[in-house]
Amino acid sequence: MKKGNPKALLPIIVFLVLYLGLGILFEYVMKVPMGFYNVPIVVMFMIALLVACMQAKGKTFEQKLEIMAKGVGNPDILTMILIFLCAGIFVGVVGRSSAESVAYFVLSLIPAQFSAAILFVISCIVSISMGTSVGTITLIMPIALAVSNASGFALPLCAASVVGGSMFGDNLSFISDCSIAACNGQGVKMKDKFRHNIPKAVPAAILTFIIVLVSSIRTYQGGSVSGDYNLIQIVPYLLVLIGGVAGVNVFIVLMIGIVSGSLIMLLTGTTTFMNLMVSMGVGAANMFETIMVAVLVSAVCAMIREEGGFDALLSWIKSAFKGRRGGLLGMGLLVGTMDIATANNTVAIVMASPIARAMREEYGISGEKVASIMDTFACIFQGMLPYGAQMLVAISVATTSGVALSAFDVISHLYYPFCLLGVSLITIALEPNHQ
């Protein structure tokens, strides 16, 4: 390992100060709705890249471009960009009605007194299928409001069930941008990360289900919620899920989902060919900011690595965290810190991935285990943030419906991230500490 240069980390510090500072200003001082998401993250990374270029003294502009191009041209980055686009198109094709069909179908099968706990299960299923926590909350929160009104269950509990379930899928879905970023950042297959996620996510989900069930069943006041559903619209989700679990190439899985979803939507009369094309375009466009962040982070990280910034950070982490257990915990806290600063778990994973890749070599930890830890801890922290997109969307849906809802009321019932944190720490503690 070459000599580290702590000053080379300045671009990351500049980004975090600007993004976090402006986010706090907009959200809590100026009271701008979704204030953190009004900060142009691409512009903040452009400033960070400018700082990185200014720091690299003794190099011509062409040499700096060459360094950045090598970082951006990494095959893992290109693969990640293409998967992001395919995942966006898939979500655009299957649309809102498919997710609602899943929700109303499951609610129709279960006694109404269990509906608060079932909201958690529904959110898990929908988020795994759609690969987006924010999209899941947007679709399921109106149903959660209806369940709360009809049954008497506390709205914060119903909202927390939806938010928690959405993070379950964000962590486990084969088309989640978090999973894609974690796997491609470490150069591992999705099914291998999935294999390491299951022992943490499933026990945490079961424990959450039990807690929500016990918390809610005594407050049931009668009433139920029902809606129209079309089971055939669930087929694309099932095909993607089955293909992913079976280890089929992610591009093939997504192509199957896009083609089957398009045919089903057209043949059932759910959409027209023209609207389907528009939906595909919108789905792809929704990934553009995430793609630009991945490109810019790759360029910034290439410059930081060239100047010795990662060597300095790795040296500090090694002195603070000893052994494999310490390495895994350090990776988890690293991505968690990035998430607190950016309020975006995908961005946090993309930023932390190059550092974690270097750490795994030092600690002798497999790439799939690193990808699992990063994805898991990013979802844990994101699920707890009162200013995260997931929480803000849930509150916004309630407010739009004329219901007052506080982020901290929801957090007090947000059992899944805390259960997942507990299970993850136990898993790390059981890890052999030698390489």
Tab-separated table of C-alpha atoms in Angstrom:
chain	number	residue	atom	x	y	z
A	1	MET	CA	0.000	0.000	0.000
A	2	LYS	CA	1.499	3.347	-1.028
A	3	LYS	CA	1.736	6.302	1.339
A	4	GLY	CA	-1.622	7.891	1.999
A	5	ASN	CA	-2.506	11.530	1.489
A	6	PRO	CA	-5.388	12.629	3.757
A	7	LYS	CA	-5.692	15.952	1.872
A	8	ALA	CA	-6.813	14.015	-1.208
A	9	LEU	CA	-10.103	13.256	0.602
A	10	LEU	CA	-11.071	16.947	0.423
A	11	PRO	CA	-13.467	16.466	-2.550
A	12	ILE	CA	-15.599	14.040	-0.519
A	13	ILE	CA	-15.594	16.413	2.444
A	14	VAL	CA	-16.592	19.346	0.210
A	15	PHE	CA	-19.451	17.334	-1.270
A	16	LEU	CA	-20.742	16.191	2.127
A	17	VAL	CA	-20.555	19.677	3.644
A	18	LEU	CA	-22.345	21.290	0.703
A	19	TYR	CA	-25.007	18.630	0.261
A	20	LEU	CA	-25.748	18.106	3.954
A	21	GLY	CA	-25.518	21.821	4.764
A	22	LEU	CA	-27.862	22.914	1.983
A	23	GLY	CA	-30.212	20.023	2.737
A	24	ILE	CA	-30.526	21.069	6.381
A	25	LEU	CA	-30.967	24.704	5.341
A	26	PHE	CA	-33.757	23.905	2.868
A	27	GLU	CA	-35.516	21.254	4.970
A	28	TYR	CA	-35.389	22.661	8.500
A	29	VAL	CA	-34.599	26.383	8.220
A	30	MET	CA	-36.461	27.392	5.059
A	31	LYS	CA	-39.100	24.648	5.553
A	32	VAL	CA	-38.974	23.635	1.882
A	33	PRO	CA	-40.967	20.403	1.320
A	34	MET	CA	-38.585	17.535	0.435
A	35	GLY	CA	-35.791	20.061	1.014
A	36	PHE	CA	-32.945	17.561	0.784
A	37	TYR	CA	-34.136	16.517	-2.657
A	38	ASN	CA	-34.139	20.093	-3.913
A	39	VAL	CA	-30.350	20.141	-3.608
A	40	PRO	CA	-28.958	19.307	-7.085
A	41	ILE	CA	-26.782	16.320	-6.243
A	42	VAL	CA	-25.225	16.223	-9.718
A	43	VAL	CA	-24.081	19.840	-9.313
A	44	MET	CA	-22.611	19.018	-5.881
A	45	PHE	CA	-20.589	16.164	-7.383
A	46	MET	CA	-19.442	18.436	-10.223
A	47	ILE	CA	-18.053	20.824	-7.582
A	48	ALA	CA	-16.358	17.882	-5.836
A	49	LEU	CA	-14.840	16.829	-9.168
A	50	LEU	CA	-13.549	20.374	-9.737
A	51	VAL	CA	-11.917	20.314	-6.294
A	52	ALA	CA	-10.319	16.938	-7.103
A	53	CYS	CA	-8.906	18.311	-10.364
A	54	MET	CA	-7.536	21.443	-8.649
A	55	GLN	CA	-5.793	19.274	-6.049
A	56	ALA	CA	-4.005	17.137	-8.642
A	57	LYS	CA	-1.053	19.457	-9.147
A	58	GLY	CA	1.754	18.551	-11.498
A	59	LYS	CA	-0.607	16.923	-13.995
A	60	THR	CA	-1.859	18.369	-17.243
A	61	PHE	CA	-5.566	18.646	-17.937
A	62	GLU	CA	-5.268	15.798	-20.451
A	63	GLN	CA	-3.645	13.572	-17.816
A	64	LYS	CA	-6.454	14.326	-15.379
A	65	LEU	CA	-9.017	13.447	-18.038
A	66	GLU	CA	-7.212	10.170	-18.666
A	67	ILE	CA	-7.336	9.272	-14.958
A	68	MET	CA	-11.059	10.093	-14.774
A	69	ALA	CA	-11.765	8.171	-17.979
A	70	LYS	CA	-10.166	5.037	-16.550
A	71	GLY	CA	-12.442	5.281	-13.506
A	72	VAL	CA	-15.595	5.890	-15.551
A	73	GLY	CA	-14.634	3.272	-18.149
A	74	ASN	CA	-14.504	0.447	-15.617
A	75	PRO	CA	-16.630	-2.448	-16.985
A	76	ASP	CA	-18.518	-2.661	-13.671
A	77	ILE	CA	-19.621	0.978	-14.029
A	78	LEU	CA	-20.857	0.447	-17.593
A	79	THR	CA	-22.690	-2.717	-16.551
A	80	MET	CA	-24.324	-0.868	-13.667
A	81	ILE	CA	-25.507	1.935	-15.972
A	82	LEU	CA	-27.078	-0.511	-18.438
A	83	ILE	CA	-28.822	-2.414	-15.630
A	84	PHE	CA	-30.138	0.855	-14.175
A	85	LEU	CA	-31.688	1.694	-17.559
A	86	CYS	CA	-33.259	-1.759	-17.971
A	87	ALA	CA	-34.635	-1.697	-14.417
A	88	GLY	CA	-36.124	1.757	-15.003
A	89	ILE	CA	-37.812	0.612	-18.221
A	90	PHE	CA	-39.220	-2.464	-16.463
A	91	VAL	CA	-40.763	-0.396	-13.673
A	92	GLY	CA	-42.139	2.005	-16.277
A	93	VAL	CA	-43.770	-0.889	-18.169
A	94	VAL	CA	-45.458	-2.673	-15.267
A	95	GLY	CA	-46.630	0.583	-13.708
A	96	ARG	CA	-48.899	1.356	-10.782
A	97	SER	CA	-51.767	-1.056	-11.434
A	98	SER	CA	-49.589	-4.164	-11.053
A	99	ALA	CA	-48.408	-3.159	-7.582
A	100	GLU	CA	-51.954	-2.343	-6.476
A	101	SER	CA	-53.107	-5.727	-7.757
A	102	VAL	CA	-50.561	-7.396	-5.474
A	103	ALA	CA	-51.752	-5.338	-2.486
A	104	TYR	CA	-55.485	-5.850	-2.899
A	105	PHE	CA	-55.088	-9.537	-3.757
A	106	VAL	CA	-53.140	-10.244	-0.538
A	107	LEU	CA	-55.555	-8.151	1.572
A	108	SER	CA	-58.475	-10.159	0.154
A	109	LEU	CA	-56.949	-13.408	1.436
A	110	ILE	CA	-56.246	-12.381	5.041
A	111	PRO	CA	-58.662	-11.594	7.915
A	112	ALA	CA	-58.962	-7.831	8.386
A	113	GLN	CA	-57.684	-7.868	11.994
A	114	PHE	CA	-54.254	-8.862	10.654
A	115	SER	CA	-54.135	-6.102	8.035
A	116	ALA	CA	-51.506	-3.883	9.739
A	117	ALA	CA	-49.016	-6.765	9.758
A	118	ILE	CA	-50.093	-7.726	6.236
A	119	LEU	CA	-49.258	-4.188	5.063
A	120	PHE	CA	-45.671	-5.000	5.992
A	121	VAL	CA	-45.791	-8.247	3.993
A	122	ILE	CA	-47.404	-6.510	1.005
A	123	SER	CA	-44.723	-3.803	1.040
A	124	CYS	CA	-42.030	-6.488	1.166
A	125	ILE	CA	-43.538	-8.243	-1.870
A	126	VAL	CA	-44.120	-5.078	-3.896
A	127	SER	CA	-40.679	-3.615	-3.165
A	128	ILE	CA	-38.956	-6.876	-4.110
A	129	SER	CA	-40.959	-6.905	-7.333
A	130	MET	CA	-40.525	-3.222	-8.224
A	131	GLY	CA	-37.029	-2.733	-6.855
A	132	THR	CA	-37.858	0.699	-5.430
A	133	SER	CA	-38.689	1.633	-1.851
A	134	VAL	CA	-39.965	5.118	-2.717
A	135	GLY	CA	-42.196	3.727	-5.476
A	136	THR	CA	-43.577	1.125	-3.092
A	137	ILE	CA	-44.412	3.731	-0.447
A	138	THR	CA	-46.053	5.972	-3.045
A	139	LEU	CA	-48.331	3.112	-4.121
A	140	ILE	CA	-49.067	1.422	-0.779
A	141	MET	CA	-49.352	4.412	1.603
A	142	PRO	CA	-52.868	5.358	0.341
A	143	ILE	CA	-53.906	1.772	1.073
A	144	ALA	CA	-52.304	2.064	4.533
A	145	LEU	CA	-54.367	5.208	5.189
A	146	ALA	CA	-57.526	3.337	4.220
A	147	VAL	CA	-56.575	0.400	6.472
A	148	SER	CA	-55.953	2.748	9.412
A	149	ASN	CA	-59.261	4.555	8.920
A	150	ALA	CA	-61.292	1.359	8.531
A	151	SER	CA	-59.694	-0.730	11.264
A	152	GLY	CA	-58.669	1.737	13.948
A	153	PHE	CA	-55.010	0.794	13.738
A	154	ALA	CA	-52.670	3.724	14.534
A	155	LEU	CA	-51.568	5.466	11.346
A	156	PRO	CA	-47.884	5.700	12.454
A	157	LEU	CA	-47.884	1.902	12.856
A	158	CYS	CA	-49.430	1.360	9.404
A	159	ALA	CA	-47.044	3.878	7.830
A	160	ALA	CA	-44.051	2.274	9.544
A	161	SER	CA	-45.153	-1.136	8.260
A	162	VAL	CA	-45.093	0.215	4.717
A	163	VAL	CA	-41.752	2.026	5.090
A	164	GLY	CA	-40.119	-0.980	6.773
A	165	GLY	CA	-41.419	-3.397	4.165
A	166	SER	CA	-40.212	-1.129	1.372
A	167	MET	CA	-36.670	-1.278	2.760
A	168	PHE	CA	-36.840	-5.091	2.839
A	169	GLY	CA	-37.296	-5.138	-0.925
A	170	ASP	CA	-34.747	-2.368	-1.486
A	171	ASN	CA	-32.207	-4.687	0.121
A	172	LEU	CA	-33.285	-7.938	-1.561
A	173	SER	CA	-34.700	-7.060	-4.967
A	174	PHE	CA	-32.714	-8.109	-8.023
A	175	ILE	CA	-33.673	-4.886	-9.797
A	176	SER	CA	-33.114	-2.501	-6.875
A	177	ASP	CA	-30.614	0.229	-7.743
A	178	CYS	CA	-29.030	-0.385	-4.315
A	179	SER	CA	-28.468	-4.081	-5.051
A	180	ILE	CA	-27.193	-3.271	-8.545
A	181	ALA	CA	-24.762	-0.666	-7.192
A	182	ALA	CA	-23.520	-2.946	-4.388
A	183	CYS	CA	-22.933	-5.951	-6.669
A	184	ASN	CA	-21.320	-4.067	-9.519
A	185	GLY	CA	-19.234	-2.013	-7.112
A	186	GLN	CA	-17.674	-5.264	-5.876
A	187	GLY	CA	-17.847	-7.155	-9.183
A	188	VAL	CA	-20.029	-9.991	-7.854
A	189	LYS	CA	-23.170	-11.772	-9.040
A	190	MET	CA	-26.546	-10.785	-7.672
A	191	LYS	CA	-27.431	-14.310	-6.555
A	192	ASP	CA	-24.262	-14.494	-4.425
A	193	LYS	CA	-25.099	-11.263	-2.592
A	194	PHE	CA	-28.673	-12.520	-2.207
A	195	ARG	CA	-27.358	-15.669	-0.516
A	196	HIS	CA	-25.638	-13.547	2.139
A	197	ASN	CA	-28.603	-11.177	2.540
A	198	ILE	CA	-31.205	-13.847	3.267
A	199	PRO	CA	-29.843	-14.943	6.724
A	200	LYS	CA	-30.076	-11.312	7.875
A	201	ALA	CA	-33.172	-9.969	6.144
A	202	VAL	CA	-35.597	-12.887	6.591
A	203	PRO	CA	-35.179	-13.322	10.405
A	204	ALA	CA	-35.486	-9.535	10.801
A	205	ALA	CA	-38.657	-9.535	8.673
A	206	ILE	CA	-40.218	-12.418	10.628
A	207	LEU	CA	-39.457	-10.690	13.930
A	208	THR	CA	-40.924	-7.431	12.595
A	209	PHE	CA	-44.085	-9.197	11.433
A	210	ILE	CA	-44.598	-10.691	14.899
A	211	ILE	CA	-44.035	-7.343	16.647
A	212	VAL	CA	-46.448	-5.494	14.336
A	213	LEU	CA	-49.030	-8.256	14.679
A	214	VAL	CA	-48.888	-8.206	18.488
A	215	SER	CA	-48.900	-4.384	18.544
A	216	SER	CA	-51.927	-4.076	16.274
A	217	ILE	CA	-54.261	-6.986	16.905
A	218	ARG	CA	-55.524	-5.649	20.241
A	219	THR	CA	-56.565	-2.312	18.735
A	220	TYR	CA	-58.663	-3.701	15.880
A	221	GLN	CA	-62.076	-1.985	15.693
A	222	GLY	CA	-63.574	-3.793	12.714
A	223	GLY	CA	-63.765	-2.796	9.080
A	224	SER	CA	-61.786	-3.900	6.046
A	225	VAL	CA	-60.353	-2.551	2.801
A	226	SER	CA	-60.869	-4.011	-0.654
A	227	GLY	CA	-60.106	-3.028	-4.224
A	228	ASP	CA	-59.942	-4.350	-7.756
A	229	TYR	CA	-57.010	-6.534	-8.769
A	230	ASN	CA	-55.875	-8.421	-11.840
A	231	LEU	CA	-53.677	-11.438	-11.082
A	232	ILE	CA	-52.205	-11.649	-14.573
A	233	GLN	CA	-50.474	-8.301	-13.969
A	234	ILE	CA	-48.397	-9.943	-11.247
A	235	VAL	CA	-46.781	-12.354	-13.760
A	236	PRO	CA	-43.883	-10.035	-14.859
A	237	TYR	CA	-42.844	-9.558	-11.226
A	238	LEU	CA	-42.903	-13.309	-10.625
A	239	LEU	CA	-40.825	-13.991	-13.735
A	240	VAL	CA	-38.200	-11.450	-12.668
A	241	LEU	CA	-38.100	-12.823	-9.122
A	242	ILE	CA	-37.867	-16.470	-10.220
A	243	GLY	CA	-35.231	-15.685	-12.844
A	244	GLY	CA	-33.154	-13.735	-10.355
A	245	VAL	CA	-33.275	-16.471	-7.703
A	246	ALA	CA	-32.378	-19.069	-10.351
A	247	GLY	CA	-29.248	-17.114	-11.195
A	248	VAL	CA	-30.245	-16.116	-14.729
A	249	ASN	CA	-28.212	-13.211	-16.123
A	250	VAL	CA	-29.772	-9.974	-14.860
A	251	PHE	CA	-30.052	-8.512	-18.386
A	252	ILE	CA	-31.986	-11.564	-19.577
A	253	VAL	CA	-34.216	-11.431	-16.491
A	254	LEU	CA	-35.049	-7.786	-17.086
A	255	MET	CA	-35.671	-8.335	-20.804
A	256	ILE	CA	-38.104	-11.144	-19.932
A	257	GLY	CA	-39.848	-8.818	-17.478
A	258	ILE	CA	-40.050	-5.955	-19.975
A	259	VAL	CA	-41.374	-8.148	-22.834
A	260	SER	CA	-43.882	-10.066	-20.692
A	261	GLY	CA	-45.036	-6.876	-18.961
A	262	SER	CA	-45.501	-5.088	-22.289
A	263	LEU	CA	-47.518	-7.951	-23.776
A	264	ILE	CA	-49.733	-8.282	-20.699
A	265	MET	CA	-50.383	-4.532	-20.459
A	266	LEU	CA	-51.288	-4.359	-24.153
A	267	LEU	CA	-53.371	-7.549	-24.346
A	268	THR	CA	-55.379	-6.715	-21.211
A	269	GLY	CA	-56.102	-3.221	-22.519
A	270	THR	CA	-54.395	-1.619	-19.509
A	271	THR	CA	-52.464	0.724	-21.794
A	272	THR	CA	-52.028	1.623	-25.445
A	273	PHE	CA	-48.862	1.086	-27.487
A	274	MET	CA	-48.179	4.825	-27.524
A	275	ASN	CA	-48.602	5.146	-23.747
A	276	LEU	CA	-46.417	2.078	-23.255
A	277	MET	CA	-43.604	3.745	-25.219
A	278	VAL	CA	-44.004	6.902	-23.133
A	279	SER	CA	-43.901	4.836	-19.916
A	280	MET	CA	-40.694	3.134	-21.031
A	281	GLY	CA	-39.121	6.514	-21.696
A	282	VAL	CA	-40.231	7.894	-18.343
A	283	GLY	CA	-38.911	4.805	-16.562
A	284	ALA	CA	-35.510	5.153	-18.220
A	285	ALA	CA	-35.436	8.918	-17.613
A	286	ASN	CA	-36.077	8.373	-13.903
A	287	MET	CA	-32.687	6.643	-13.747
A	288	PHE	CA	-30.721	9.448	-15.408
A	289	GLU	CA	-29.741	11.252	-12.197
A	290	THR	CA	-28.630	7.985	-10.585
A	291	ILE	CA	-26.568	7.190	-13.697
A	292	MET	CA	-24.926	10.618	-13.713
A	293	VAL	CA	-24.088	10.247	-10.021
A	294	ALA	CA	-22.444	6.878	-10.742
A	295	VAL	CA	-20.370	8.437	-13.554
A	296	LEU	CA	-19.301	11.473	-11.523
A	297	VAL	CA	-18.510	9.449	-8.392
A	298	SER	CA	-16.340	7.142	-10.498
A	299	ALA	CA	-14.415	10.132	-11.853
A	300	VAL	CA	-14.006	11.734	-8.418
A	301	CYS	CA	-12.911	8.446	-6.841
A	302	ALA	CA	-10.360	7.844	-9.605
A	303	MET	CA	-8.742	11.211	-8.844
A	304	ILE	CA	-8.820	10.625	-5.078
A	305	ARG	CA	-7.277	7.170	-5.508
A	306	GLU	CA	-4.542	8.554	-7.763
A	307	GLU	CA	-3.627	11.174	-5.151
A	308	GLY	CA	-3.491	8.648	-2.290
A	309	GLY	CA	-6.728	9.561	-0.533
A	310	PHE	CA	-8.068	6.027	-0.319
A	311	ASP	CA	-4.746	4.769	1.047
A	312	ALA	CA	-4.979	7.319	3.862
A	313	LEU	CA	-8.577	6.382	4.641
A	314	LEU	CA	-7.818	2.659	4.534
A	315	SER	CA	-4.873	3.154	6.884
A	316	TRP	CA	-7.121	4.947	9.376
A	317	ILE	CA	-9.842	2.287	9.145
A	318	LYS	CA	-7.295	-0.479	9.701
A	319	SER	CA	-6.061	1.237	12.846
A	320	ALA	CA	-9.617	1.667	14.163
A	321	PHE	CA	-11.127	-1.702	13.175
A	322	LYS	CA	-9.190	-4.909	13.784
A	323	GLY	CA	-9.812	-8.302	12.180
A	324	ARG	CA	-12.566	-9.442	9.815
A	325	ARG	CA	-15.328	-8.485	12.249
A	326	GLY	CA	-13.917	-5.013	12.592
A	327	GLY	CA	-13.554	-4.771	8.821
A	328	LEU	CA	-17.182	-5.719	8.217
A	329	LEU	CA	-18.392	-3.306	10.900
A	330	GLY	CA	-16.165	-0.569	9.477
A	331	MET	CA	-17.656	-1.084	5.999
A	332	GLY	CA	-21.170	-0.950	7.422
A	333	LEU	CA	-20.483	2.260	9.347
A	334	LEU	CA	-18.713	3.756	6.331
A	335	VAL	CA	-21.714	3.341	4.026
A	336	GLY	CA	-24.044	4.341	6.882
A	337	THR	CA	-22.142	7.587	7.395
A	338	MET	CA	-22.304	8.308	3.667
A	339	ASP	CA	-26.043	7.666	3.765
A	340	ILE	CA	-26.614	10.010	6.708
A	341	ALA	CA	-24.785	12.706	4.761
A	342	THR	CA	-26.469	12.134	1.391
A	343	ALA	CA	-29.901	10.761	2.434
A	344	ASN	CA	-29.625	8.425	-0.548
A	345	ASN	CA	-28.652	4.785	-0.051
A	346	THR	CA	-27.704	4.202	-3.684
A	347	VAL	CA	-25.389	7.229	-3.744
A	348	ALA	CA	-23.905	6.112	-0.407
A	349	ILE	CA	-23.118	2.669	-1.837
A	350	VAL	CA	-21.607	4.097	-5.030
A	351	MET	CA	-19.412	6.473	-2.986
A	352	ALA	CA	-18.277	3.817	-0.502
A	353	SER	CA	-17.738	0.972	-3.002
A	354	PRO	CA	-14.170	1.833	-4.135
A	355	ILE	CA	-13.052	2.190	-0.507
A	356	ALA	CA	-14.792	-1.041	0.500
A	357	ARG	CA	-13.199	-2.856	-2.442
A	358	ALA	CA	-9.757	-1.904	-1.145
A	359	MET	CA	-10.755	-2.816	2.411
A	360	ARG	CA	-11.903	-6.299	1.467
A	361	GLU	CA	-8.451	-7.125	0.122
A	362	GLU	CA	-6.819	-5.930	3.338
A	363	TYR	CA	-9.219	-7.871	5.569
A	364	GLY	CA	-9.567	-10.964	3.355
A	365	ILE	CA	-13.350	-10.683	2.981
A	366	SER	CA	-15.227	-12.001	-0.070
A	367	GLY	CA	-16.786	-9.553	-2.519
A	368	GLU	CA	-20.302	-10.944	-2.138
A	369	LYS	CA	-20.124	-10.562	1.652
A	370	VAL	CA	-18.952	-6.969	1.277
A	371	ALA	CA	-21.760	-6.220	-1.193
A	372	SER	CA	-24.275	-7.711	1.238
A	373	ILE	CA	-23.000	-5.684	4.205
A	374	MET	CA	-22.970	-2.445	2.230
A	375	ASP	CA	-26.453	-2.932	0.807
A	376	THR	CA	-27.830	-3.982	4.202
A	377	PHE	CA	-26.347	-1.119	6.227
A	378	ALA	CA	-27.296	1.446	3.573
A	379	CYS	CA	-30.916	0.266	3.823
A	380	ILE	CA	-30.799	0.221	7.631
A	381	PHE	CA	-29.665	3.834	7.868
A	382	GLN	CA	-31.889	5.031	5.013
A	383	GLY	CA	-34.932	3.439	6.635
A	384	MET	CA	-34.287	5.320	9.897
A	385	LEU	CA	-33.596	8.794	8.465
A	386	PRO	CA	-36.339	11.319	9.318
A	387	TYR	CA	-35.247	13.329	6.253
A	388	GLY	CA	-34.868	10.363	3.885
A	389	ALA	CA	-37.001	10.204	0.741
A	390	GLN	CA	-38.894	7.178	2.052
A	391	MET	CA	-40.039	8.940	5.228
A	392	LEU	CA	-40.769	12.210	3.466
A	393	VAL	CA	-42.900	10.511	0.805
A	394	ALA	CA	-44.904	8.621	3.457
A	395	ILE	CA	-45.567	11.859	5.354
A	396	SER	CA	-46.398	13.691	2.123
A	397	VAL	CA	-49.019	11.108	1.129
A	398	ALA	CA	-50.650	11.401	4.561
A	399	THR	CA	-50.543	15.210	4.492
A	400	THR	CA	-52.075	15.293	0.998
A	401	SER	CA	-54.955	13.243	2.402
A	402	GLY	CA	-55.445	15.766	5.206
A	403	VAL	CA	-53.837	13.664	7.955
A	404	ALA	CA	-51.064	15.019	10.206
A	405	LEU	CA	-48.153	12.588	10.514
A	406	SER	CA	-44.763	13.138	12.156
A	407	ALA	CA	-41.569	11.387	11.052
A	408	PHE	CA	-40.656	10.694	14.656
A	409	ASP	CA	-44.061	9.104	15.334
A	410	VAL	CA	-43.365	6.740	12.434
A	411	ILE	CA	-39.783	6.027	13.569
A	412	SER	CA	-41.021	4.882	16.985
A	413	HIS	CA	-42.919	2.079	15.174
A	414	LEU	CA	-40.259	1.413	12.538
A	415	TYR	CA	-39.271	-2.046	13.719
A	416	TYR	CA	-37.718	-3.547	10.584
A	417	PRO	CA	-34.544	-1.395	10.265
A	418	PHE	CA	-33.817	-1.865	13.973
A	419	CYS	CA	-34.401	-5.626	13.777
A	420	LEU	CA	-32.203	-5.796	10.676
A	421	LEU	CA	-29.471	-3.846	12.485
A	422	GLY	CA	-29.623	-6.242	15.440
A	423	VAL	CA	-29.468	-9.351	13.259
A	424	SER	CA	-26.626	-7.847	11.176
A	425	LEU	CA	-24.544	-7.078	14.269
A	426	ILE	CA	-25.086	-10.620	15.542
A	427	THR	CA	-24.025	-11.979	12.133
A	428	ILE	CA	-20.844	-9.888	12.239
A	429	ALA	CA	-20.120	-11.007	15.807
A	430	LEU	CA	-20.348	-14.656	14.711
A	431	GLU	CA	-17.917	-14.085	11.820
A	432	PRO	CA	-14.479	-15.761	12.260
A	433	ASN	CA	-12.069	-12.960	13.137
A	434	HIS	CA	-9.059	-14.348	11.282
A	435	GLN	CA	-8.384	-14.096	7.564
